[in-house]
Amino acid sequence: MKYNILLISTLLLLLGMEVLQAQEVQQSQKKINTVEIVGDTNLNYYVYPNSSSKDTSLLLNLDNENTKPNNTKKKVALVLSGGGARGIAHIGVIEELEKQGFEIVSISGTSMGALVGAVYALGKMEEYKNWIYTLDKKEVFKLIDFTFSSQGLVKGDKVLKKMKEFIPDRNIEDLKINYSATATDITNKKEVVFTKGSIYEAVRASIAIPTVFTPVKIGDSLLVDGGVTNPVPINHVKRTKGDILIVVHVNADVPVYKPFISIDEKNKKQSKYQKNIDAFQNEFNSKTKKEKLGYFKLINKTVGILTYQISKMTIEKFPPDILINVSRESCDIFDFYKAAELVEIGRHAAINSLKKYNNKLD
């Protein structure tokens, strides 16, 4: 087991290093790579060979229908990073943006960012939030379909099928706002960006955390979490004239903000669900007790370091108008029972960042 874990971690780090090297090459060469168009009977997406970043000239895609002036709301191109349970903070950010009069016209997301972005694009944010707030109930643990296969511990199909009860699947091109989800093709070593086809399948591929969720097979491609190559997909968000680029980074190296939640409410949130998650993690960690890191901690730290470094480079290369940072110490990657707390953390981060932005404008 320990050798398999180390091998998987090493492969992920090597893949991440290839992406970082490709970004450095692009920074030194003013050359636009050709976009490869890939077609499938059920899905349509495009891939960027050997890179997770593109020249900024590719970002500003202007359509006549999308460039009409809006005098009532400030248009926003929104980028939502991956980050496991921390991605729930995206909900609080989106709610605050709408409260302050922003109009989200396009979304690009990776992993949990792709999921939350899809929910918003479908107009089902409130239903999704109400559902995710129930993750402290014991029934939720039954939604985790463990496989213990060599490709991953969890299929993830039960959770997504449950979500389909209140989030109907639609084609991405039929949504009212522009949407894209990022995944990684580990077979062909390419970043995959879904801009058409089933939004359900796009999200399923984007959230496939290596060694945790089983990957998605499409043709000769084996797709895993988009965070492996592009955890903050700034270069894939659709831009419109006069919009504001806002990036939400939930793996930031910033101090933790903890909203007040009563002790009784915290205990209630942990309940049966968290006990089962803890038991499952302890089972794997006990098998590696001679090592300094257990199975889940090894995954968390490996993926965390990888995504943080790639995210840092991406944000430096494509600086947004507004950067909303959520601490990577806010919670662990599987702490979905902290949904209410995470939504408030996201709201708090949005309020502070928007205040700083408005102060600069004054």
PDB file of N, CA and C in Angstrom, residues 81-90 110-113 209 225 250-251 331-336 342:
ATOM      1  N   SER A  81     -11.818  28.228  -8.079  1.00  0.00           N
ATOM      2  CA  SER A  81     -10.763  27.218  -7.954  1.00  0.00           C
ATOM      3  C   SER A  81     -11.292  25.929  -7.359  1.00  0.00           C
ATOM      4  N   GLY A  82     -10.466  24.879  -7.476  1.00  0.00           N
ATOM      5  CA  GLY A  82     -10.766  23.636  -6.791  1.00  0.00           C
ATOM      6  C   GLY A  82     -10.300  23.721  -5.350  1.00  0.00           C
ATOM      7  N   GLY A  83     -10.620  22.696  -4.551  1.00  0.00           N
ATOM      8  CA  GLY A  83     -10.201  22.730  -3.157  1.00  0.00           C
ATOM      9  C   GLY A  83     -11.002  21.828  -2.253  1.00  0.00           C
ATOM     10  N   GLY A  84     -11.680  20.831  -2.815  1.00  0.00           N
ATOM     11  CA  GLY A  84     -12.471  19.934  -1.983  1.00  0.00           C
ATOM     12  C   GLY A  84     -13.560  20.683  -1.254  1.00  0.00           C
ATOM     13  N   ALA A  85     -13.754  20.354   0.015  1.00  0.00           N
ATOM     14  CA  ALA A  85     -14.822  20.974   0.803  1.00  0.00           C
ATOM     15  C   ALA A  85     -14.683  22.485   0.893  1.00  0.00           C
ATOM     16  N   ARG A  86     -13.460  22.996   0.797  1.00  0.00           N
ATOM     17  CA  ARG A  86     -13.269  24.447   0.855  1.00  0.00           C
ATOM     18  C   ARG A  86     -13.995  25.148  -0.286  1.00  0.00           C
ATOM     19  N   GLY A  87     -14.270  24.413  -1.364  1.00  0.00           N
ATOM     20  CA  GLY A  87     -14.993  24.987  -2.487  1.00  0.00           C
ATOM     21  C   GLY A  87     -16.407  25.392  -2.152  1.00  0.00           C
ATOM     22  N   ILE A  88     -16.931  24.914  -1.034  1.00  0.00           N
ATOM     23  CA  ILE A  88     -18.262  25.337  -0.601  1.00  0.00           C
ATOM     24  C   ILE A  88     -18.281  26.842  -0.338  1.00  0.00           C
ATOM     25  N   ALA A  89     -17.120  27.394  -0.014  1.00  0.00           N
ATOM     26  CA  ALA A  89     -17.014  28.839   0.226  1.00  0.00           C
ATOM     27  C   ALA A  89     -17.415  29.639  -1.012  1.00  0.00           C
ATOM     28  N   HIS A  90     -17.330  29.032  -2.194  1.00  0.00           N
ATOM     29  CA  HIS A  90     -17.741  29.719  -3.423  1.00  0.00           C
ATOM     30  C   HIS A  90     -19.197  30.180  -3.346  1.00  0.00           C
ATOM     31  N   THR A 110     -12.826  24.622 -11.707  1.00  0.00           N
ATOM     32  CA  THR A 110     -12.104  23.362 -11.616  1.00  0.00           C
ATOM     33  C   THR A 110     -12.575  22.615 -10.381  1.00  0.00           C
ATOM     34  N   SER A 111     -12.808  21.320 -10.519  1.00  0.00           N
ATOM     35  CA  SER A 111     -13.157  20.456  -9.403  1.00  0.00           C
ATOM     36  C   SER A 111     -14.395  20.992  -8.668  1.00  0.00           C
ATOM     37  N   MET A 112     -14.280  21.292  -7.369  1.00  0.00           N
ATOM     38  CA  MET A 112     -15.429  21.796  -6.628  1.00  0.00           C
ATOM     39  C   MET A 112     -15.903  23.133  -7.183  1.00  0.00           C
ATOM     40  N   GLY A 113     -14.984  23.902  -7.747  1.00  0.00           N
ATOM     41  CA  GLY A 113     -15.366  25.156  -8.392  1.00  0.00           C
ATOM     42  C   GLY A 113     -16.224  24.911  -9.608  1.00  0.00           C
ATOM     43  N   ILE A 209     -10.886  13.400  -8.110  1.00  0.00           N
ATOM     44  CA  ILE A 209      -9.614  13.517  -7.393  1.00  0.00           C
ATOM     45  C   ILE A 209      -8.844  12.203  -7.522  1.00  0.00           C
ATOM     46  N   ASP A 225      -9.326  14.915 -11.933  1.00  0.00           N
ATOM     47  CA  ASP A 225      -9.530  16.275 -11.418  1.00  0.00           C
ATOM     48  C   ASP A 225      -8.725  17.320 -12.202  1.00  0.00           C
ATOM     49  N   VAL A 250      -9.490  29.218  -3.113  1.00  0.00           N
ATOM     50  CA  VAL A 250      -9.794  28.651  -1.794  1.00  0.00           C
ATOM     51  C   VAL A 250      -8.640  27.829  -1.228  1.00  0.00           C
ATOM     52  N   ASN A 251      -7.458  27.957  -1.824  1.00  0.00           N
ATOM     53  CA  ASN A 251      -6.255  27.292  -1.303  1.00  0.00           C
ATOM     54  C   ASN A 251      -5.174  28.314  -0.974  1.00  0.00           C
ATOM     55  N   CYS A 331     -10.391  24.300   6.333  1.00  0.00           N
ATOM     56  CA  CYS A 331     -10.881  22.960   6.652  1.00  0.00           C
ATOM     57  C   CYS A 331     -10.095  21.954   5.832  1.00  0.00           C
ATOM     58  N   ASP A 332     -10.283  20.689   6.117  1.00  0.00           N
ATOM     59  CA  ASP A 332      -9.663  19.637   5.319  1.00  0.00           C
ATOM     60  C   ASP A 332     -10.497  19.380   4.077  1.00  0.00           C
ATOM     61  N   ILE A 333      -9.905  18.665   3.140  1.00  0.00           N
ATOM     62  CA  ILE A 333     -10.526  18.478   1.838  1.00  0.00           C
ATOM     63  C   ILE A 333     -11.855  17.722   1.893  1.00  0.00           C
ATOM     64  N   PHE A 334     -12.060  16.908   2.951  1.00  0.00           N
ATOM     65  CA  PHE A 334     -13.284  16.114   3.051  1.00  0.00           C
ATOM     66  C   PHE A 334     -14.262  16.627   4.103  1.00  0.00           C
ATOM     67  N   ASP A 335     -14.057  17.834   4.628  1.00  0.00           N
ATOM     68  CA  ASP A 335     -14.905  18.369   5.707  1.00  0.00           C
ATOM     69  C   ASP A 335     -16.203  18.987   5.183  1.00  0.00           C
ATOM     70  N   PHE A 336     -16.987  18.202   4.458  1.00  0.00           N
ATOM     71  CA  PHE A 336     -18.220  18.733   3.877  1.00  0.00           C
ATOM     72  C   PHE A 336     -19.293  19.003   4.929  1.00  0.00           C
ATOM     73  N   LEU A 342     -18.401  27.207   6.053  1.00  0.00           N
ATOM     74  CA  LEU A 342     -17.624  27.535   4.858  1.00  0.00           C
ATOM     75  C   LEU A 342     -18.310  28.577   3.989  1.00  0.00           C
TER      76      LEU A 342
END
